[in-house]
Short mmCIF file of C-alpha atoms in Angstrom, two decimals:
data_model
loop_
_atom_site.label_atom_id
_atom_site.label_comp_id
_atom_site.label_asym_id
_atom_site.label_seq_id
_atom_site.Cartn_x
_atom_site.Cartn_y
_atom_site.Cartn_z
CA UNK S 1 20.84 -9.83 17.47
CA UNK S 2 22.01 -12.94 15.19
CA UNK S 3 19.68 -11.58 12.46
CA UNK S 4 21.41 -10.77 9.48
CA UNK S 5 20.04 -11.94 6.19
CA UNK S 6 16.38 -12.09 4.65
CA UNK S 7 14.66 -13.96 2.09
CA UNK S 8 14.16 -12.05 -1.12
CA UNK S 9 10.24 -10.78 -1.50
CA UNK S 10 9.27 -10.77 2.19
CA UNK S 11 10.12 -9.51 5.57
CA UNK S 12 11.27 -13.03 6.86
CA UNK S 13 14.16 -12.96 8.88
CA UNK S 14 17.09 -15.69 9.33
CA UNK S 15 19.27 -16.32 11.88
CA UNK S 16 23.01 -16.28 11.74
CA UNK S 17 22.36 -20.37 12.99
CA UNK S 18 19.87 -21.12 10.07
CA UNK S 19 22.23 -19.65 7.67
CA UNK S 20 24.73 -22.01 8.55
CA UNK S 21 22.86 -24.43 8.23
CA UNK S 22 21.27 -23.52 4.71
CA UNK S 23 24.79 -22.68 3.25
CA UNK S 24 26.67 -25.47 4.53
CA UNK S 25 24.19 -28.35 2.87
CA UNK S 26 24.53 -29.28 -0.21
CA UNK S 27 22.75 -26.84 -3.08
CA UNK S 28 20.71 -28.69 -5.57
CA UNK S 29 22.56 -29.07 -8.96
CA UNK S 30 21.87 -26.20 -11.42
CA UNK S 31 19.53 -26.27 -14.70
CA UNK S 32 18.84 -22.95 -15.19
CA UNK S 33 20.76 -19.49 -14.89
CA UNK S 34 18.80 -18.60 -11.80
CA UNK S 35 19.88 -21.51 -9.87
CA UNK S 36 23.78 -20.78 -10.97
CA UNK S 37 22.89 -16.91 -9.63
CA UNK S 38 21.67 -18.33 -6.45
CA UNK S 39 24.57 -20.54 -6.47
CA UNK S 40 27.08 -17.92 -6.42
CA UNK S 41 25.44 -15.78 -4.14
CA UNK S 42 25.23 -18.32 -1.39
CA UNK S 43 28.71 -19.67 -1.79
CA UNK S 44 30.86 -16.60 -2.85
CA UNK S 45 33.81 -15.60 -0.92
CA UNK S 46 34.08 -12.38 -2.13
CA UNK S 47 30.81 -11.36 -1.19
CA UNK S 48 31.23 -12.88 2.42
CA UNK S 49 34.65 -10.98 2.26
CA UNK S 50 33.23 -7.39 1.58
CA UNK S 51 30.30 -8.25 4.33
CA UNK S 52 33.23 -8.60 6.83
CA UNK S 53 34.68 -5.22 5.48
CA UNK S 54 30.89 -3.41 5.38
CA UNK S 55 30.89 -4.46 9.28
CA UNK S 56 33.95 -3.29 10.03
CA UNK S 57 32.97 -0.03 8.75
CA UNK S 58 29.91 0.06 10.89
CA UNK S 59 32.23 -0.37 13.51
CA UNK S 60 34.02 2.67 12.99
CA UNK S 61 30.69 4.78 13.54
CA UNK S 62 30.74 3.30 17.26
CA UNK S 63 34.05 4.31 17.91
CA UNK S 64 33.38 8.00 16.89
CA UNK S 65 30.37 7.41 19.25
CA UNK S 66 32.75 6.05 21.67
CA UNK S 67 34.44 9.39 21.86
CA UNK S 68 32.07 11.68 23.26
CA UNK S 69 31.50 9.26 25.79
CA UNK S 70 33.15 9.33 29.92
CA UNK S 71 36.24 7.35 29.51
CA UNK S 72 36.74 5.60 33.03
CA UNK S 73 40.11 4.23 33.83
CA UNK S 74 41.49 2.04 36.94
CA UNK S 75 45.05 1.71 38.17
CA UNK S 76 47.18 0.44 40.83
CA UNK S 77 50.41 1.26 41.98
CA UNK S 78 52.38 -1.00 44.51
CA UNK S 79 55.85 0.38 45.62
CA UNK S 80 58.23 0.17 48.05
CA UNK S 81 60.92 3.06 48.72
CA UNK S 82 64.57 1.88 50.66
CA UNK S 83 66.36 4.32 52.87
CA UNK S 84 69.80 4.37 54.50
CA UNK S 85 71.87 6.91 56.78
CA UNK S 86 75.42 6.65 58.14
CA UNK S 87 75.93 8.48 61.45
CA UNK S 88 78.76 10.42 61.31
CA UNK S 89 82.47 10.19 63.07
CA UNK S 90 80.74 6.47 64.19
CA UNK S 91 80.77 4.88 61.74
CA UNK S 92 77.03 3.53 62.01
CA UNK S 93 74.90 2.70 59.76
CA UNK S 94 71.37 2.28 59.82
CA UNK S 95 68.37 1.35 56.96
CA UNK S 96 64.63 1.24 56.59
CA UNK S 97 62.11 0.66 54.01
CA UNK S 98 58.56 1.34 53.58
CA UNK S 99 55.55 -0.79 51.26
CA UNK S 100 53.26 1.91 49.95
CA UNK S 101 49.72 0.74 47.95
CA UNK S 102 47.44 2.82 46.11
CA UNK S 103 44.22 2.20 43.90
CA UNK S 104 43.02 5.17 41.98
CA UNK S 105 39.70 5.55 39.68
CA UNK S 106 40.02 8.45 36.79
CA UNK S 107 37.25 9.94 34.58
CA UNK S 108 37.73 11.76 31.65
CA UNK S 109 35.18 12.92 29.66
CA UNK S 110 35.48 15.36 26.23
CA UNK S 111 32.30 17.88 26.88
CA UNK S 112 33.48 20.30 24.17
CA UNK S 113 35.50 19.68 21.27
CA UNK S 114 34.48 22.15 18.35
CA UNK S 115 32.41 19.77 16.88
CA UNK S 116 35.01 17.35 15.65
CA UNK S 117 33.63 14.31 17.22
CA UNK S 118 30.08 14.82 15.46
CA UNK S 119 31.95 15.52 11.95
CA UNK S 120 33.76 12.48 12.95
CA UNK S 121 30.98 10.44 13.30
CA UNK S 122 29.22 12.05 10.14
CA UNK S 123 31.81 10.93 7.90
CA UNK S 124 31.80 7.19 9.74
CA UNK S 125 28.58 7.36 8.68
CA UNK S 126 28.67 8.60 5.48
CA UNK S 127 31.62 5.97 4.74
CA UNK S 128 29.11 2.85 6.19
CA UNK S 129 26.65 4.34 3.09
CA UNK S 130 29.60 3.98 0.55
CA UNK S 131 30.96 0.42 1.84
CA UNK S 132 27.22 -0.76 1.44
CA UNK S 133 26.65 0.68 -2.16
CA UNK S 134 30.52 -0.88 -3.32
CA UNK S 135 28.94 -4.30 -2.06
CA UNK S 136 26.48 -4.26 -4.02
CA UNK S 137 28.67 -3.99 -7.12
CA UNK S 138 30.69 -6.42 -5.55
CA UNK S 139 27.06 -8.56 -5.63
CA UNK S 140 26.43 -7.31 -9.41
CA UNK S 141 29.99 -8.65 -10.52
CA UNK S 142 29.46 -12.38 -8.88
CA UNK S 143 26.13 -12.61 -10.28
CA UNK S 144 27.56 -11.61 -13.60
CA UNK S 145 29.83 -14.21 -13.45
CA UNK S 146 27.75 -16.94 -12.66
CA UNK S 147 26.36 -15.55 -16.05
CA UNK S 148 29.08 -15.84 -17.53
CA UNK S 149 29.47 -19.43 -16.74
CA UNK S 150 26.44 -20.81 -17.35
CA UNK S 151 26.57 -19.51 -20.77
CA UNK S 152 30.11 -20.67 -21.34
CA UNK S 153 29.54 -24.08 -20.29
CA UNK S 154 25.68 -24.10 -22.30
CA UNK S 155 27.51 -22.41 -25.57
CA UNK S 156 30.67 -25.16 -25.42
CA UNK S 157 27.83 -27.98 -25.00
CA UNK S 158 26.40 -26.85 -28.10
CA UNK S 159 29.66 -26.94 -29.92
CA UNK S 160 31.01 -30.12 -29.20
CA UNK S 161 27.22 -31.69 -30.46
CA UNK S 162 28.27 -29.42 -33.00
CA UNK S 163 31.65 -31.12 -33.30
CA UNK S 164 30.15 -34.16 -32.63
CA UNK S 165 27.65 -33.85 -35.85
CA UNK S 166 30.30 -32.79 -38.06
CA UNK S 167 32.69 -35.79 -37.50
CA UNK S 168 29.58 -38.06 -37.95
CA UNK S 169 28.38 -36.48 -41.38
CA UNK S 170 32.53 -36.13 -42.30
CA UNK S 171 32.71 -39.75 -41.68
CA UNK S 172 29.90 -40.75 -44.12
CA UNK S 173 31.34 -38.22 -46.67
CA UNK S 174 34.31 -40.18 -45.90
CA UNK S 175 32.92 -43.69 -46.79
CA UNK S 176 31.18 -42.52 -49.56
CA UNK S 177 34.05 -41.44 -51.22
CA UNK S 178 35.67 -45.15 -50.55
CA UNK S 179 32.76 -46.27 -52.18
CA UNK S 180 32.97 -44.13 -55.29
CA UNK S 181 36.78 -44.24 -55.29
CA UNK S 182 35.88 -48.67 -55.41
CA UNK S 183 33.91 -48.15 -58.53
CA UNK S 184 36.19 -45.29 -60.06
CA UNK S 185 33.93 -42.35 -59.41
CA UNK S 186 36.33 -40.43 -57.98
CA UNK S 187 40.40 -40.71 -57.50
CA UNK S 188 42.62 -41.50 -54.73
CA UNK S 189 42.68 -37.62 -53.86
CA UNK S 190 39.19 -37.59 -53.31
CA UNK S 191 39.24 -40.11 -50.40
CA UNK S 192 42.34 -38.28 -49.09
CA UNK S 193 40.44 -35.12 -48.85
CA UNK S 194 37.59 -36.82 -47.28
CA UNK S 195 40.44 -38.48 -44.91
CA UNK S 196 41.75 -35.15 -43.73
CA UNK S 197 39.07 -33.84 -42.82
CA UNK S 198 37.58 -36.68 -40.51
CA UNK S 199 41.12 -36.39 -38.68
CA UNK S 200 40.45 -32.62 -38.64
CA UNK S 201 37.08 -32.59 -37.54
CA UNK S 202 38.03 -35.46 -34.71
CA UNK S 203 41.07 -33.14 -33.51
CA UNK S 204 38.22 -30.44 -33.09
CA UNK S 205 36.06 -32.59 -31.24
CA UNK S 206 38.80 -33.11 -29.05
CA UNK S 207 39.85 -29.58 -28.53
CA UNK S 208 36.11 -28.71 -27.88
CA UNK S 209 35.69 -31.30 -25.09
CA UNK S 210 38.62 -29.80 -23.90
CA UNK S 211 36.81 -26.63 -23.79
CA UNK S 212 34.09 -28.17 -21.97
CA UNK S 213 36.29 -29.57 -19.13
CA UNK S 214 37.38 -25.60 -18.82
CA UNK S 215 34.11 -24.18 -18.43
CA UNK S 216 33.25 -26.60 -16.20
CA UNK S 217 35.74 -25.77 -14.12
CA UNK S 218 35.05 -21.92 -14.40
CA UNK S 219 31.63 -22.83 -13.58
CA UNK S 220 32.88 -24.67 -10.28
CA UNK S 221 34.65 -22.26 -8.96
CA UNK S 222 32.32 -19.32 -9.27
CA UNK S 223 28.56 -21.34 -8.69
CA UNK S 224 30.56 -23.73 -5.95
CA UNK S 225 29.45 -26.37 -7.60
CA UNK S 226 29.57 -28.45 -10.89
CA UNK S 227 26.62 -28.04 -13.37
CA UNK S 228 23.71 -30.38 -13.54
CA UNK S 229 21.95 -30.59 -16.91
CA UNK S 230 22.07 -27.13 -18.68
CA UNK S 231 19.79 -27.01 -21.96
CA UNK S 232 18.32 -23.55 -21.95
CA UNK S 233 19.65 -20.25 -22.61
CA UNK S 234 19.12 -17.77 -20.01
CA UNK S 235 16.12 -15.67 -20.52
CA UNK S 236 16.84 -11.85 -21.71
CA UNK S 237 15.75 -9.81 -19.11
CA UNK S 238 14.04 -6.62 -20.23
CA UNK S 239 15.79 -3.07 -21.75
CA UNK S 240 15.39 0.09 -22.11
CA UNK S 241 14.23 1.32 -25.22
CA UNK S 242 16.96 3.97 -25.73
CA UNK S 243 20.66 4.23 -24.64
CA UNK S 244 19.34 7.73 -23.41
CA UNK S 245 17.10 5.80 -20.88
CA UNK S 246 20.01 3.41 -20.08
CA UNK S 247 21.81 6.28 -19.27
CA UNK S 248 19.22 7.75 -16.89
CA UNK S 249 19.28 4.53 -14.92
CA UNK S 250 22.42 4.14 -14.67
CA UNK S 251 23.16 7.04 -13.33
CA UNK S 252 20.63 6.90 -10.73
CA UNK S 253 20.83 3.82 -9.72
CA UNK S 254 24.96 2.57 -10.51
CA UNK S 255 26.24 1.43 -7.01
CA UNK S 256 29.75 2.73 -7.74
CA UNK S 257 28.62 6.16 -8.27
CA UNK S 258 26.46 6.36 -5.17
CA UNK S 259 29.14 4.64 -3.49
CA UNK S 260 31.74 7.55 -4.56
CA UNK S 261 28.74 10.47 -4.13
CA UNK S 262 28.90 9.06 -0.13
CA UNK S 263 33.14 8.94 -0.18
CA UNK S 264 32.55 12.90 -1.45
CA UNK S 265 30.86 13.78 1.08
CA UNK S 266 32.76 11.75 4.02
CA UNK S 267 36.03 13.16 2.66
CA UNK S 268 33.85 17.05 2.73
CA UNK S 269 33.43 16.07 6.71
CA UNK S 270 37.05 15.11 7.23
CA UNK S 271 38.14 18.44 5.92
CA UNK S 272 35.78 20.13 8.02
CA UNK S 273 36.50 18.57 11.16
CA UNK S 274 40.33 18.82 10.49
CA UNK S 275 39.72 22.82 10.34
CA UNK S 276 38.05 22.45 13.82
CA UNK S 277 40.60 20.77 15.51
CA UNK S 278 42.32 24.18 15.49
CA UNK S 279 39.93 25.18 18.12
CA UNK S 280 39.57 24.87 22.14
CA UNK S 281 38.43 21.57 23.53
CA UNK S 282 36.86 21.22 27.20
CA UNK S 283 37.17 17.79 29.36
CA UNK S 284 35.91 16.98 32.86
CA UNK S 285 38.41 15.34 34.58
CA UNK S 286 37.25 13.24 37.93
CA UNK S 287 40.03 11.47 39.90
CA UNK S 288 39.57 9.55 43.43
CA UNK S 289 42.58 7.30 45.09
CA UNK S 290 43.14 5.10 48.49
CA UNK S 291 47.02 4.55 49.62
CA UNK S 292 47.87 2.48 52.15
CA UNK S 293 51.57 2.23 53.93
CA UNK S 294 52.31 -1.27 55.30
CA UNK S 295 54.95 -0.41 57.58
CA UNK S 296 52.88 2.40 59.76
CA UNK S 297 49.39 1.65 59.08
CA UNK S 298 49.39 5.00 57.72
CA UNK S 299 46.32 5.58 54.89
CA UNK S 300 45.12 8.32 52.76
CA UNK S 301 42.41 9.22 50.66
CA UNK S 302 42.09 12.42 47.89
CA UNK S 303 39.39 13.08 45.16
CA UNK S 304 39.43 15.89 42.93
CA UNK S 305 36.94 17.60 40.59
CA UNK S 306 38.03 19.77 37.12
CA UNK S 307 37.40 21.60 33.90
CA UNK S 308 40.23 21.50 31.83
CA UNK S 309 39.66 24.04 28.51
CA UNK S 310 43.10 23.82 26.04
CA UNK S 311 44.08 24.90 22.63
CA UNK S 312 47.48 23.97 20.89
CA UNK S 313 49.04 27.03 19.94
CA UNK S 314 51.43 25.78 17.91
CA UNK S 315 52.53 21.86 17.28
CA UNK S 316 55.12 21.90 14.67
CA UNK S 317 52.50 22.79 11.23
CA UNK S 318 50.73 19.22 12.19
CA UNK S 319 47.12 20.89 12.06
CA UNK S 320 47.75 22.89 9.15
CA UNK S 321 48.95 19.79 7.14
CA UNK S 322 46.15 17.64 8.12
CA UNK S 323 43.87 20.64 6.95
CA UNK S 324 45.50 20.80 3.76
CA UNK S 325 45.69 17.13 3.28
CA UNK S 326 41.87 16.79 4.24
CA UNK S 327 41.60 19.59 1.06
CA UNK S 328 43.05 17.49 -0.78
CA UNK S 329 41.66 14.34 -0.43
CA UNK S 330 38.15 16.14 -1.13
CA UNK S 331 39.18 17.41 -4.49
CA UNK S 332 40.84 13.74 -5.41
CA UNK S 333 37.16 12.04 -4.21
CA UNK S 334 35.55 14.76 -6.48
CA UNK S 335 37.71 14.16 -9.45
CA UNK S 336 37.48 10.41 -9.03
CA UNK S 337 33.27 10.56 -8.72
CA UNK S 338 33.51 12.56 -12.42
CA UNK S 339 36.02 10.14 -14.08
CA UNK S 340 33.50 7.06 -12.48
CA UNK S 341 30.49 8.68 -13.82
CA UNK S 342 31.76 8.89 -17.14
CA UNK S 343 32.80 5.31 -16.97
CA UNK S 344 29.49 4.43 -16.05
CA UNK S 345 27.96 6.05 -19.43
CA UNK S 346 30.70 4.77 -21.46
CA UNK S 347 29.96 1.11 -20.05
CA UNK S 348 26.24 1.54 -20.99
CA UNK S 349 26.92 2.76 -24.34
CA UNK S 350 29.32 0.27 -24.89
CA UNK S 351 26.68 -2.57 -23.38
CA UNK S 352 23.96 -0.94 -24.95
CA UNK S 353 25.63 -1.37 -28.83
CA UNK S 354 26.92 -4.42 -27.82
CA UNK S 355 23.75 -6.06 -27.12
CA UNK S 356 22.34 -4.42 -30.99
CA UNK S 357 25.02 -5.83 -32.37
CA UNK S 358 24.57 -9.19 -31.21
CA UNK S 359 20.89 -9.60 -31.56
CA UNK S 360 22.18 -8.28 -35.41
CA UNK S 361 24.54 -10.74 -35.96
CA UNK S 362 22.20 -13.77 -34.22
CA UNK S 363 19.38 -12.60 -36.75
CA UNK S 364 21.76 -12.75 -39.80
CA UNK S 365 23.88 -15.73 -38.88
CA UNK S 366 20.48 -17.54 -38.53
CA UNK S 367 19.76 -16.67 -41.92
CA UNK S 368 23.62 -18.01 -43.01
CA UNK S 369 23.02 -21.69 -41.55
CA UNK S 370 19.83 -21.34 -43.53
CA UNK S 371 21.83 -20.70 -46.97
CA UNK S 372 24.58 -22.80 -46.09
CA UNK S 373 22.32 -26.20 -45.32
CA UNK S 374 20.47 -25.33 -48.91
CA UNK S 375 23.80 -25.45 -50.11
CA UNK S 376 25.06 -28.15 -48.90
CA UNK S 377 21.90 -29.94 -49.41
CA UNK S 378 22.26 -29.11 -52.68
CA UNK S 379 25.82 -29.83 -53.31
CA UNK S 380 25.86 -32.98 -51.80
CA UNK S 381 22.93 -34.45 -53.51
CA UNK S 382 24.54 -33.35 -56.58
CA UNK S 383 28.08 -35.17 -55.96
CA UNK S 384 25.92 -38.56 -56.28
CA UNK S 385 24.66 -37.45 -59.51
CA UNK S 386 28.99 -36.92 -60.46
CA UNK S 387 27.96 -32.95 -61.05
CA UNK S 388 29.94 -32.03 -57.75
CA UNK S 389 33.12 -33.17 -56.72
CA UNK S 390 34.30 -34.32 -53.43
CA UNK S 391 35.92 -31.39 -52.30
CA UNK S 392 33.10 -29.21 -52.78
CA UNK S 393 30.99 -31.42 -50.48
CA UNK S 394 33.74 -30.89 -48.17
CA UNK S 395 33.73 -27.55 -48.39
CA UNK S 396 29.85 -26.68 -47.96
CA UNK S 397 30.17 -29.05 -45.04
CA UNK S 398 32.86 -26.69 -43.50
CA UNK S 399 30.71 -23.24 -44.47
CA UNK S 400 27.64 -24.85 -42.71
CA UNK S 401 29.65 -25.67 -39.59
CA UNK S 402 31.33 -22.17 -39.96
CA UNK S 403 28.14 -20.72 -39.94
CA UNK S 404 26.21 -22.81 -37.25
CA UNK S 405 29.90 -21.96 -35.04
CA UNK S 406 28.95 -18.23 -35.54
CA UNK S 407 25.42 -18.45 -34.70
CA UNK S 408 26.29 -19.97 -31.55
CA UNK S 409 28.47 -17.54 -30.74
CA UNK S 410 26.23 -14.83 -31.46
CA UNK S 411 23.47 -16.21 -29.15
CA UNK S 412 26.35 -16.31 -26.19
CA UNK S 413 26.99 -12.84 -27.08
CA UNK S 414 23.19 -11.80 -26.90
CA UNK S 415 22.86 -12.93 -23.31
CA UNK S 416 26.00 -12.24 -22.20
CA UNK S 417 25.53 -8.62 -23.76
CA UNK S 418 21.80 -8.16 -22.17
CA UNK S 419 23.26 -9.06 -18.55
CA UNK S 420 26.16 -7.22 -19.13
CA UNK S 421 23.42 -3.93 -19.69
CA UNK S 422 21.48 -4.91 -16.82
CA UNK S 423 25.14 -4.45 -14.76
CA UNK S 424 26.28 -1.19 -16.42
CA UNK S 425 22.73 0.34 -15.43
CA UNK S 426 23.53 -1.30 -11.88
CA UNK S 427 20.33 -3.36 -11.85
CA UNK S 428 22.04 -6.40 -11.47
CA UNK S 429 21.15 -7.43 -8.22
CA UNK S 430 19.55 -10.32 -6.35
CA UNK S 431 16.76 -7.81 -4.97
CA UNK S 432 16.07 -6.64 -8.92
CA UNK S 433 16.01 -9.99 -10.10
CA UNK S 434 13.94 -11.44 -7.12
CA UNK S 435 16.28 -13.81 -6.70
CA UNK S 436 14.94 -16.71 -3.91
CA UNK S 437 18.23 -15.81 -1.70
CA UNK S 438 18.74 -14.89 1.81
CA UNK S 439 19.87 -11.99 1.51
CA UNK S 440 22.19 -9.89 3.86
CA UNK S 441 20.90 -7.12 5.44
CA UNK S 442 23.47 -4.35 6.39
CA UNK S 443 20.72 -2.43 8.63
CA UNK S 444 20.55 -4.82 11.38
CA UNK S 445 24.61 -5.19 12.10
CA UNK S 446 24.70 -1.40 11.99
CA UNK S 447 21.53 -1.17 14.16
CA UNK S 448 23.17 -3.23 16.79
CA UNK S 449 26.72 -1.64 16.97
CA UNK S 450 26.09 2.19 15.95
CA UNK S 451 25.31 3.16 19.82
CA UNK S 452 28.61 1.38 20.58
CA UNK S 453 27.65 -0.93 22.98
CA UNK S 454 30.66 -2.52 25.88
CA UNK S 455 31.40 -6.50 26.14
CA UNK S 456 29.42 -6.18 29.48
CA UNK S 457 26.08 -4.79 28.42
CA UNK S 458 23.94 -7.32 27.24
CA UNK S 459 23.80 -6.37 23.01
CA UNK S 460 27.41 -6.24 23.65
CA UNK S 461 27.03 -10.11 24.62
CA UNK S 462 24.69 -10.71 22.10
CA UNK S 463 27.14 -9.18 19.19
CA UNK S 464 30.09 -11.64 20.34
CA UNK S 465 27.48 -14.42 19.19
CA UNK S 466 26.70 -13.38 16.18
CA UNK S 467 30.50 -12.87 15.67
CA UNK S 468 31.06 -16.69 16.47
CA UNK S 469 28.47 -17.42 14.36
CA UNK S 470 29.37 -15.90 11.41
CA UNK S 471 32.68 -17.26 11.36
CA UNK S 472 31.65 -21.02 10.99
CA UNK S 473 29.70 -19.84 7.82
#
């Protein structure tokens, strides 16, 4: 039982030893925003985090299990009792002490309880279902990230070759107002202008490298890694053709709302099973012992057999409260899965118009850099003719950067927007986007521990492993 992920696509199974392996070499330097996805998948501590909380919850469904088992208990009692009489009108004294031992063996085992044990276990259950669906938004929101990040570090790339392209064409505007300014074309303003903006443009550059370094860093700490060569924009995975549709999927599909529709109904259990605690319970109770007494050899032996039905009558308003509270909770789980639901639609909506918007904006700032080169074309091939001034070369140069600047921007926002979609609908996931991960499997954890198995039974063994293992990963 050291199974616990498989490779996206198939049925192959990996051991908790391969993992280790595979996660502690060295990943292969990203190019693409698949390989940054993978990256963060294999390498994020949040997700490895929320694994070790899914488990734990798994757990709790064997100790609910755990209660309706016998409960078998050992003790022994060593003693030894001091005695001491005075005779009287003597004066005597006299003392004595015996060394009693006993071993006893005790079962106790719940036959009856009203059912809460089963609701008990129920809810467990139905809480294992939530933890599972809130790690898969966990999942969505690292793979988002590494989203994020790749297009941050591709989009500042562009801009400081941007940057980069505006210094050099600043530089020549620069020397070719020397050059007129040498054979009075133009004045001493002119090459000032042309001056101030080279230092300008070179601050920029600066500032944009700076950038850079920052999403770099970003990029680092989510991927675990720094980029290789990045050069494409990630590809736009496929929409729906109406927010309606978006809508649909979203809420069939959004992890957080299944996750919440499970808490709903664990919380409906706990209420349940707090109003039939009120009731009678029934326990066998089994009890053998063997004392021995050192100083007379003197040994005994008992065993008894016994049904033992109670019912509190009355402990202080403790059941009523926790019946009451259990209310409670239910009607806060049920008002929290409404307010989630319509956060899920107003995410969508808000992804949805986002991602129009920005394919909008793309389409028309790609027709501004358009203009603006004409322009500037135009403008600058007109200063040599002495019909255009200096500082309206300069300032078509700056409109054409302005608008190539915005047109980067708006193809960030386009895949940033069409990922951020594919989250709000909650399709965001390494299965969805056939990721080539290992992924975790929940199942075979909760397989292994849901019957509750002891240290000493053989899966018990087996599970203190795969504990071991996991924890060098």
């Amino acid at each position: 039982m050291s199974n616990f992920f498989k490779f996206s696509g198939t049925k192959t199974i990996l051991t908790a030893g391969v993992l280790a392996f595979a996660l502690g070499a060295a990943p292969a330097k990203a190019d693409n925003v698949t390989d940054a996805m993978i990256g963060a998948y294999n390498s994020s501590g949040l997700l490895e985090q929320n694994r070790a909380l899914l488990r734990a919850a798994d757990e709790q469904v064997a100790i609910a299990v755990s209660r309706l088992r016998p409960i078998v208990q050992a003790a022994l009692d060593i003693g030894r009792d001091y005695s001491r009489s005075v005779t009287s009108g003597v004066g005597a004294s006299s003392g004595r002490g015996s060394t009693d031992a006993s071993v006893s063996l005790t079962l106790s085992w719940l036959l009856f309880d009203n059912g809460v044990s089963q609701l008990s276990k129920a809810a467990a259950q139905e809480t294992v279902l939530a933890t599972r669906q809130s790690l898969v938004d966990v999942e969505q929101a690292v793979l988002f990230s590494a989203v994020q990040a790749y297009v941050g570090v591709l989009s500042q790339q562009d801009i400081v070759a941007l940057r980069r392209n505006n210094l050099r064409l600043l530089q020549e505007e620069q020397r070719a107002a020397n050059d007129r300014f040498e054979v009075g074309e133009v004045t001493r303003t002119d090459v000032a202008l042309a001056e101030s903006r080279v230092a300008q443009a070179r601050s920029n550059l600066i500032n944009a490298e700076g950038d850079l370094q920052t999403a770099k860093a970003v990029y680092e700490q989510v991927v675990g890694r720094m980029p290789g060569a990045i050069s494409v924009y990630p590809p736009l995975p496929g929409r729906p053709g109406s927010v309606a549709n978006a809508r649909a999927n979203a809420l069939r599909t959004h992890p957080s709302l299944k996750a919440q529709q499970h808490t709903v109904k664990a919380r409906e259990l706990d209420a349940t099973g707090a109003l039939r605690a009120m009731g009678p319970s029934l326990n066998l109770n089994v009890r053998g012992s063997h004392t021995e007494a050192k100083d007379t050899s003197d040994t005994g032996r008992s065993a008894s057999v016994g049904l033992e039905l109670s019912q509190q009558i009355y402990s202080g308003g403790r059941l009523a409260a926790t019946r009451r509270a259990g209310v409670a909770q239910l009607d806060a789980a049920k008002g929290n899965l409404i307010t989630i639901q319509r956060g899920i639609v107003q995410e969508v909506v808000s992804a949805f118009a986002s991602l129009e918007a920005a394919e909008a904006s793309l389409i028309a700032s790609n027709e501004q850099v358009r203009a603006a080169q004409v322009a500037f074309d135009g403008i600058r091939e007109e200063a040599t003719l002495g019909s255009r001034t200096t500082l309206d070369v300069l300032e078509a140069e700056q409109d054409l950067l302005d608008a190539q600047t915005a047109r980067l921007q708006a193809r960030a926002n386009q895949s940033i927007a069409a990922y951020q979609l594919l989250q709000a609908q909650g399709l965001l996931t390494a299965d969805n986007l056939r990721l080539g991960v290992e992924q975790y499997d929940p199942e075979l954890y909760y397989n292994a521990v849901k019957s509750a198995p002891a240290f000493v039974t053989k899966r018990g063994q087996d599970l203190d492993r795969v504990l071991k293992a996991l924890k060098k990963n």
